[in-house]
The first five atom37 places (N, CA, C, CB, O) and aatype in JSON, in Angstrom:
{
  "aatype": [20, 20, 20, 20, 20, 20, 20, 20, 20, 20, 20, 20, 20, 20, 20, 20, 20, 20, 20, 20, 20, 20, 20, 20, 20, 20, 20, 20, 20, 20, 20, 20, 20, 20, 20, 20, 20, 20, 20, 20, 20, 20, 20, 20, 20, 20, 20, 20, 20, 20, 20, 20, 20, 20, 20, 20, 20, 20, 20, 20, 20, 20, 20, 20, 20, 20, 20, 20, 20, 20, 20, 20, 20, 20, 20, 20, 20, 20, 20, 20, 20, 20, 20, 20, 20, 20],
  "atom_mask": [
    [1, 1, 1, 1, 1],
    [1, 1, 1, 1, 1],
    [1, 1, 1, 1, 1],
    [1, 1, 1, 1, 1],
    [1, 1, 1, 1, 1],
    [1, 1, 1, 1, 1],
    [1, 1, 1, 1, 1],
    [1, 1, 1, 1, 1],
    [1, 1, 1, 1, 1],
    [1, 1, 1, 1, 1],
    [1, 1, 1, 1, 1],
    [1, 1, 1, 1, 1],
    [1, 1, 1, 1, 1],
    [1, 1, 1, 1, 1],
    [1, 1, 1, 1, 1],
    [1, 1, 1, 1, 1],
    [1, 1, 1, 1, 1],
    [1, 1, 1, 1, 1],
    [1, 1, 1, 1, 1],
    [1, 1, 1, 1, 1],
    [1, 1, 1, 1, 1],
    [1, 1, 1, 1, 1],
    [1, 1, 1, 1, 1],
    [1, 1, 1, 1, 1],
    [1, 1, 1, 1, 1],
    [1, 1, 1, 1, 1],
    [1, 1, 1, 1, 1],
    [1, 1, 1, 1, 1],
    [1, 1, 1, 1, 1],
    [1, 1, 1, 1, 1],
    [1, 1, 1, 1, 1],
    [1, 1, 1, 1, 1],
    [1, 1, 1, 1, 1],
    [1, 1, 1, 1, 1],
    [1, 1, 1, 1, 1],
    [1, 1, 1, 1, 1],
    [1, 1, 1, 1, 1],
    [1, 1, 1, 1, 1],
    [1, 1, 1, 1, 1],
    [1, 1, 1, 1, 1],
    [1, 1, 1, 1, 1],
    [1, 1, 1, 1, 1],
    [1, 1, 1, 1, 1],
    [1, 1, 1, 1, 1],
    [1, 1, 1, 1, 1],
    [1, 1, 1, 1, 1],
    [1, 1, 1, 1, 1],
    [1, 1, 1, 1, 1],
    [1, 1, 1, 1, 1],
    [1, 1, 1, 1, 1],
    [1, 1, 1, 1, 1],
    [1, 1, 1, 1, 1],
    [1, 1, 1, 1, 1],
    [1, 1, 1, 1, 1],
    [1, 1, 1, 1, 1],
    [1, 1, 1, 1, 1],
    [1, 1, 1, 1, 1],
    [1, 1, 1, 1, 1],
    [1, 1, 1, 1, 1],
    [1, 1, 1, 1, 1],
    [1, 1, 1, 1, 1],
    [1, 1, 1, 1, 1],
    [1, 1, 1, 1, 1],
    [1, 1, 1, 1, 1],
    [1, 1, 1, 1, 1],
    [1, 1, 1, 1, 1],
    [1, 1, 1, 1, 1],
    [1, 1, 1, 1, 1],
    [1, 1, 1, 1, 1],
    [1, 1, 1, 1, 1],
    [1, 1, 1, 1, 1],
    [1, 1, 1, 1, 1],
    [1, 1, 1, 1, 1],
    [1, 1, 1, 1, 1],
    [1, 1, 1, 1, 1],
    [1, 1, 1, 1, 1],
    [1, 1, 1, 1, 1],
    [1, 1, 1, 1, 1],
    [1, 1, 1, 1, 1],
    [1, 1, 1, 1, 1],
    [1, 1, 1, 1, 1],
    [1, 1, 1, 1, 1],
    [1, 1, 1, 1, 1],
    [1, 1, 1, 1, 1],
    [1, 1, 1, 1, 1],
    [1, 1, 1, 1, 1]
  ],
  "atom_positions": [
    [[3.34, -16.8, 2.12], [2.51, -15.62, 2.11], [3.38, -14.42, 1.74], [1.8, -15.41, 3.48], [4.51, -14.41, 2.23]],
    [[2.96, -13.3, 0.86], [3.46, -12.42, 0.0], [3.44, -10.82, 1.4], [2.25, -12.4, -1.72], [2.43, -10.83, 2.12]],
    [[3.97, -10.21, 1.54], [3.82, -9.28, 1.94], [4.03, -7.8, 1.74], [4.07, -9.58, 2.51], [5.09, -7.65, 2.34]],
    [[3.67, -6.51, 1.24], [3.92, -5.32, 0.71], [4.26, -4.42, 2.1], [2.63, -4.83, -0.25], [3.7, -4.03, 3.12]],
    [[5.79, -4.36, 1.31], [6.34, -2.91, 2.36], [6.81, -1.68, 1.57], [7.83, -3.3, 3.38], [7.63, -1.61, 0.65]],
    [[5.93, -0.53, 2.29], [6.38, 0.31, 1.72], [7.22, 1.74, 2.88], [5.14, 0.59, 0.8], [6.75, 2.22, 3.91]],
    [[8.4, 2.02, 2.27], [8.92, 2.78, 2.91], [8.74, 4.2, 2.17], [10.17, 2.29, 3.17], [8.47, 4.39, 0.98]],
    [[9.0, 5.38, 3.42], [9.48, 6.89, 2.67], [9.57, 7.69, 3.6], [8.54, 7.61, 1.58], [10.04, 7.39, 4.69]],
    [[9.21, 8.62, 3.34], [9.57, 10.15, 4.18], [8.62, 11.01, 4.45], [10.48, 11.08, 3.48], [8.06, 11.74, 3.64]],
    [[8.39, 10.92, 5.75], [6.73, 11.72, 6.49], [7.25, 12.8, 6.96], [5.74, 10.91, 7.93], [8.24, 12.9, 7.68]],
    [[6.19, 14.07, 6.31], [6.49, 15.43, 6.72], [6.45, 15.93, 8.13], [5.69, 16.18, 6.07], [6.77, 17.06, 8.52]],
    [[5.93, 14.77, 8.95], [5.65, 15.24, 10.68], [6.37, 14.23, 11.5], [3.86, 15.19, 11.26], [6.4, 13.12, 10.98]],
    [[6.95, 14.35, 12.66], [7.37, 13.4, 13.01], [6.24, 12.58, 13.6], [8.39, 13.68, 13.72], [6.48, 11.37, 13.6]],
    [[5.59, 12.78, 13.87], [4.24, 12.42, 15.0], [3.21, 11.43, 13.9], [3.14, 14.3, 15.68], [2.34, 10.65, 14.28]],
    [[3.43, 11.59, 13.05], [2.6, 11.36, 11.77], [2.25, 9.99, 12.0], [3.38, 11.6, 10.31], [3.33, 9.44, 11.76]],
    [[1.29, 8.9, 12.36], [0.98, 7.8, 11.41], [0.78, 7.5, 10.04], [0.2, 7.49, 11.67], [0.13, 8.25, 9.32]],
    [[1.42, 6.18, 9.51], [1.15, 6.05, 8.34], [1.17, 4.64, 8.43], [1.96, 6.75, 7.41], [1.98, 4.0, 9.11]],
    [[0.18, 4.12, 7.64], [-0.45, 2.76, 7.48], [-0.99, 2.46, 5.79], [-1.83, 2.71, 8.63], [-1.0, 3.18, 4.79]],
    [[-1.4, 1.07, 6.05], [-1.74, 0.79, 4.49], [-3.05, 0.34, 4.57], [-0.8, -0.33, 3.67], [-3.21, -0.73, 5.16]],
    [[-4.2, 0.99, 4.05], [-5.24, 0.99, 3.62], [-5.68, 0.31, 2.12], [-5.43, 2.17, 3.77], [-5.55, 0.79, 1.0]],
    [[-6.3, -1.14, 2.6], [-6.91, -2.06, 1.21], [-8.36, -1.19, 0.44], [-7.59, -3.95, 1.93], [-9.57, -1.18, 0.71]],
    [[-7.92, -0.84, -0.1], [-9.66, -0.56, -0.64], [-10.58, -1.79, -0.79], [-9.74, 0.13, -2.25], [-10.26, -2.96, -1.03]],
    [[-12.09, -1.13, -0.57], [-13.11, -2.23, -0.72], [-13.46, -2.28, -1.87], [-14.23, -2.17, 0.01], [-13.56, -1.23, -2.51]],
    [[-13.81, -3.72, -2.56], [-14.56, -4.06, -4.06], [-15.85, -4.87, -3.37], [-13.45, -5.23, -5.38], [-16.06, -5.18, -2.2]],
    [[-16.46, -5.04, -4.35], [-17.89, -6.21, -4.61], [-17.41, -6.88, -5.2], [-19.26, -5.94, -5.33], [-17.9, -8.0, -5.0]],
    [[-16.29, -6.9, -6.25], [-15.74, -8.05, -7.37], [-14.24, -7.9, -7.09], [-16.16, -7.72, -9.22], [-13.82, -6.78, -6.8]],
    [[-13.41, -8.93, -7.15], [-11.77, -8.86, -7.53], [-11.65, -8.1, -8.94], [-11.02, -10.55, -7.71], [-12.22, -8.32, -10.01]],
    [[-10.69, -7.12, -8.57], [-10.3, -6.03, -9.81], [-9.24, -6.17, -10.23], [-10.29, -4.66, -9.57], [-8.41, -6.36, -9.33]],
    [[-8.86, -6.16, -11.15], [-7.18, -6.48, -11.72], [-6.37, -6.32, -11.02], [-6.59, -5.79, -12.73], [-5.44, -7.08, -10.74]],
    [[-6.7, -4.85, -10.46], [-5.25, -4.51, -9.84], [-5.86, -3.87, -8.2], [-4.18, -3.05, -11.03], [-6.12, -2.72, -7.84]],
    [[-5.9, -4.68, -7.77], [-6.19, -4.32, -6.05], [-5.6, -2.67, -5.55], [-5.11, -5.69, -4.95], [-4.39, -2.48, -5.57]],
    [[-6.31, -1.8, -5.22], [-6.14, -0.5, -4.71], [-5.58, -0.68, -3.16], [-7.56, 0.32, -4.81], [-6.4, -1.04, -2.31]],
    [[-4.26, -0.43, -2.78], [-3.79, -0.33, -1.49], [-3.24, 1.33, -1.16], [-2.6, -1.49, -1.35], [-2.15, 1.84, -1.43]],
    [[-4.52, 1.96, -0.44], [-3.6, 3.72, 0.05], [-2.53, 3.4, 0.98], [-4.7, 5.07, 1.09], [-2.44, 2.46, 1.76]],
    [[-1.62, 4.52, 0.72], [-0.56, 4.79, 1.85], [-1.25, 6.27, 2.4], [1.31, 4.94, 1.19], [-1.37, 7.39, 1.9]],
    [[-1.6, 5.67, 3.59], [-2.72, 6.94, 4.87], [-1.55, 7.41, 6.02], [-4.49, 5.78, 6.14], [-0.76, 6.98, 6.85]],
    [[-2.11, 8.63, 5.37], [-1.12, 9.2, 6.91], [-2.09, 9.97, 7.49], [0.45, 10.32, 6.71], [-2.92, 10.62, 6.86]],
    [[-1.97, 9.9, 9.08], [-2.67, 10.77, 9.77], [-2.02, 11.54, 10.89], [-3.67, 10.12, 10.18], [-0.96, 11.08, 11.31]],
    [[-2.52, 12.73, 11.5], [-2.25, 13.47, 12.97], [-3.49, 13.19, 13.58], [-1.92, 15.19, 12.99], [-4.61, 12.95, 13.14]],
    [[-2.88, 13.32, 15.02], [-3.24, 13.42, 16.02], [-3.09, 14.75, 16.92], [-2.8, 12.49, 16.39], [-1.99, 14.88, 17.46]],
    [[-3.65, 15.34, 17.05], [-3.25, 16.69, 17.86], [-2.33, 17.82, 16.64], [-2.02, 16.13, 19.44], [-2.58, 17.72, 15.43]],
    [[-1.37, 18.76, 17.13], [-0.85, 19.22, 16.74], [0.5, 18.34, 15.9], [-0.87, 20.0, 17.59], [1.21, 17.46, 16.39]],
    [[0.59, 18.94, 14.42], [1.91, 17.85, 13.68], [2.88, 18.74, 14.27], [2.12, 17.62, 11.64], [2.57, 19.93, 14.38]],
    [[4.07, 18.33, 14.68], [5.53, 18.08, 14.9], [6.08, 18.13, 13.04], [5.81, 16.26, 15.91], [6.08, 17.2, 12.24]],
    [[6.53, 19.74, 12.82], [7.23, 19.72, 11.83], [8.33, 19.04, 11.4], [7.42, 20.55, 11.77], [8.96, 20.03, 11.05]],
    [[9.02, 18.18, 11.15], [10.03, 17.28, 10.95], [10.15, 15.92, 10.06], [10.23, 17.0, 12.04], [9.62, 14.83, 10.31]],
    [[10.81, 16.19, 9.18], [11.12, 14.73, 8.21], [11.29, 13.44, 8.83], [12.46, 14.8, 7.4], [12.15, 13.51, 9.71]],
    [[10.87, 12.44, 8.73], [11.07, 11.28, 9.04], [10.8, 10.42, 8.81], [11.02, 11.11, 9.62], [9.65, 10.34, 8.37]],
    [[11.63, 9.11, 8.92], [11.4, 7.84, 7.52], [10.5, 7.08, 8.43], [13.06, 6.67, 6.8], [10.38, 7.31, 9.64]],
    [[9.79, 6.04, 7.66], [8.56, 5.33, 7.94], [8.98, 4.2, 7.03], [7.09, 6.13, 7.6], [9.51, 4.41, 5.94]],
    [[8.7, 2.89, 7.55], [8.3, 1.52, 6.94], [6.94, 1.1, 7.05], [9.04, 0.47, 7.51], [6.59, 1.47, 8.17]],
    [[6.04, 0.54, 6.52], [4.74, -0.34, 6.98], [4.48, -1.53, 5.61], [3.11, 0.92, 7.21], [5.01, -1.86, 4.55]],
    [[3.8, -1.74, 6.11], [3.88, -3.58, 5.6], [2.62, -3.88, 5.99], [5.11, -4.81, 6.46], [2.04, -3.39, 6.96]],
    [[2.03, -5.02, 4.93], [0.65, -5.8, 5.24], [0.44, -6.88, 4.38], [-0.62, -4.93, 5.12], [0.51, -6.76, 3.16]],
    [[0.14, -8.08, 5.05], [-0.21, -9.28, 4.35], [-1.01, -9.33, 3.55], [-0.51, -10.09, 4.93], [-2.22, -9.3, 3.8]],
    [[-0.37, -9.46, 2.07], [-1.21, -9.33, 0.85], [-2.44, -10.63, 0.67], [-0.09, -9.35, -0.48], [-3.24, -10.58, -0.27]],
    [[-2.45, -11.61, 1.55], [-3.57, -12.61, 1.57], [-4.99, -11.78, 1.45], [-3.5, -13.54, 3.02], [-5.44, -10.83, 2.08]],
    [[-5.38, -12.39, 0.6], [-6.92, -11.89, 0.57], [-7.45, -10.75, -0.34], [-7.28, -11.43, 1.91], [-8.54, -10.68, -0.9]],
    [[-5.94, -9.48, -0.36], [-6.02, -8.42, -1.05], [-5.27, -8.04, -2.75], [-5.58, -7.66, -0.04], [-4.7, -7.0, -3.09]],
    [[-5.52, -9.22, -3.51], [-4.8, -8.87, -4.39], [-5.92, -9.31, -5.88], [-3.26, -9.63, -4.12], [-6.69, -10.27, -5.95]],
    [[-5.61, -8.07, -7.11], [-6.0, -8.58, -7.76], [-6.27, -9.7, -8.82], [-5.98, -8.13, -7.73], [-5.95, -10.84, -8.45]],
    [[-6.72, -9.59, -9.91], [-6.96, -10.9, -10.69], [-5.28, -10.75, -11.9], [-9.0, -10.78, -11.76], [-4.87, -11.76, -12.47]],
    [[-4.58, -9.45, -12.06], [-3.58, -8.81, -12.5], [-1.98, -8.68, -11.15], [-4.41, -7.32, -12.95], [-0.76, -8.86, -11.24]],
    [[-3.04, -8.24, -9.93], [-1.85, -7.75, -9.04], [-2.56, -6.54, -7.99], [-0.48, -7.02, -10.15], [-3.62, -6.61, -7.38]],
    [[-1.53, -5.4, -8.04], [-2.02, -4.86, -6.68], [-1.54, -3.49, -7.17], [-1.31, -5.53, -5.11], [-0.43, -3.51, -7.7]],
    [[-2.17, -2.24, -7.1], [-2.13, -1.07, -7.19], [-1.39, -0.3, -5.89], [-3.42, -0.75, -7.46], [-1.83, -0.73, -4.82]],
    [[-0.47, 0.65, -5.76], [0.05, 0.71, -4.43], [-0.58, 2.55, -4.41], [2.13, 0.25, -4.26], [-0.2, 2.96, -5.5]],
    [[-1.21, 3.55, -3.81], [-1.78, 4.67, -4.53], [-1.09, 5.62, -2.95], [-3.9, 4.55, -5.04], [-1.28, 5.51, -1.73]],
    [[-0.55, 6.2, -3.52], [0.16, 7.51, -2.47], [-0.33, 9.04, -2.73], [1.96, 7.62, -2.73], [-0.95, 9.35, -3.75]],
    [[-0.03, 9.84, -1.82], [-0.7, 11.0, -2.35], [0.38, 11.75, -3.39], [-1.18, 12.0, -1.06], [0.04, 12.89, -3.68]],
    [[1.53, 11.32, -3.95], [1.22, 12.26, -5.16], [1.72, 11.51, -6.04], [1.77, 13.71, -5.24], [2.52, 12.06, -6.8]],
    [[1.51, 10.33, -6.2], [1.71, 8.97, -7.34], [0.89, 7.8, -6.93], [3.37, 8.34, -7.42], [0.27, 7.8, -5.87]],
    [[0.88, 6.64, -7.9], [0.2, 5.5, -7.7], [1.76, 4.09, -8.45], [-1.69, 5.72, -8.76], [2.88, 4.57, -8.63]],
    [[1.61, 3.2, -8.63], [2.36, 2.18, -8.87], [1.64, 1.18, -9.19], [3.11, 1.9, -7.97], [1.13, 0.63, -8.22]],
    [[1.32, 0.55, -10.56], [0.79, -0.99, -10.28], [1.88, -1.98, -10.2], [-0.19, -1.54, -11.45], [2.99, -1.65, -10.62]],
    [[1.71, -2.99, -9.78], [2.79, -4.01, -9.87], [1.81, -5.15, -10.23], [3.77, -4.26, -8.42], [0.79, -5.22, -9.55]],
    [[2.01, -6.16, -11.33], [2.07, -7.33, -12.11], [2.16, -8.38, -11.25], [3.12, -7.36, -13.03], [3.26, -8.45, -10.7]],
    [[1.28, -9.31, -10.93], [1.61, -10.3, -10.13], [1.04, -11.6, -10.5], [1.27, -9.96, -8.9], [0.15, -12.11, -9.81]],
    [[1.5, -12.16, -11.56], [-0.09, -13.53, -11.85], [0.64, -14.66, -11.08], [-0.59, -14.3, -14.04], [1.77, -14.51, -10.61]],
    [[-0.27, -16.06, -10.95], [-0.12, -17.16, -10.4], [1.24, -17.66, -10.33], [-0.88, -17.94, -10.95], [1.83, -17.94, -9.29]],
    [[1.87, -17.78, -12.03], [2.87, -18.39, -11.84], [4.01, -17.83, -11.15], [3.12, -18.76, -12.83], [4.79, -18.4, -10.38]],
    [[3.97, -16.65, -11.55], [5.67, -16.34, -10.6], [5.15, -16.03, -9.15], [6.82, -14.62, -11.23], [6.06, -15.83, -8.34]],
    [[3.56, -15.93, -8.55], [4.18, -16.26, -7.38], [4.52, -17.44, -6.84], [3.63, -15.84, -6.65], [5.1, -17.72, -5.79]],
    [[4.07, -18.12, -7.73], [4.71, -19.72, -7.09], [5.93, -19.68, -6.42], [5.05, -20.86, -8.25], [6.35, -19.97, -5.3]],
    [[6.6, -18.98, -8.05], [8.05, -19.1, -7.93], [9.09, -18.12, -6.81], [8.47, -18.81, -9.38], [10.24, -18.32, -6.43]],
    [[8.33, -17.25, -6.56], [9.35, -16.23, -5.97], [9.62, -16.44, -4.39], [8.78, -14.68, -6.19], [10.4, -15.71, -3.79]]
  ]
}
């Protein structure tokens, strides 16, 4: 089983950040996954690094998987054969 981690740098310390699959009716080439950040109460001004990760079973497209952040996106290429291989 394949898994997507994405790391970076959250403007709050307090901040959650998680990975959000978008919903389809059909498999789409490239599967839409947000990187969501949220507060709770008042944000805690402060930089701080973040990892999160989620089992790509179930969520990937007929191409691969779209990764969409708030101020870029990424597709990444994924067909059958090389995941065999990797």
């Amino acid at each position: 089983q394949f898994i997507l981690r994405v790391s970076g740098t959250k403007p709050y310390l307090n901040m959650d950040v998680e990975l959000v699959p978008l919903v389809y009716i059909r498999q789409p080439k490239y599967w839409g996954i947000e990187v969501v950040g949220s507060l709770r109460g008042i944000g805690l001004p402060a930089l701080a690094p973040y990892t999160v990760s989620i089992p790509l079973a179930g969520i990937l497209g007929t191409r691969g998987m779209e990764v969409i952040g708030a101020t870029r996106s990424e597709r990444f290429d994924l067909v059958p054969g090389e995941l065999s291989q990797a």
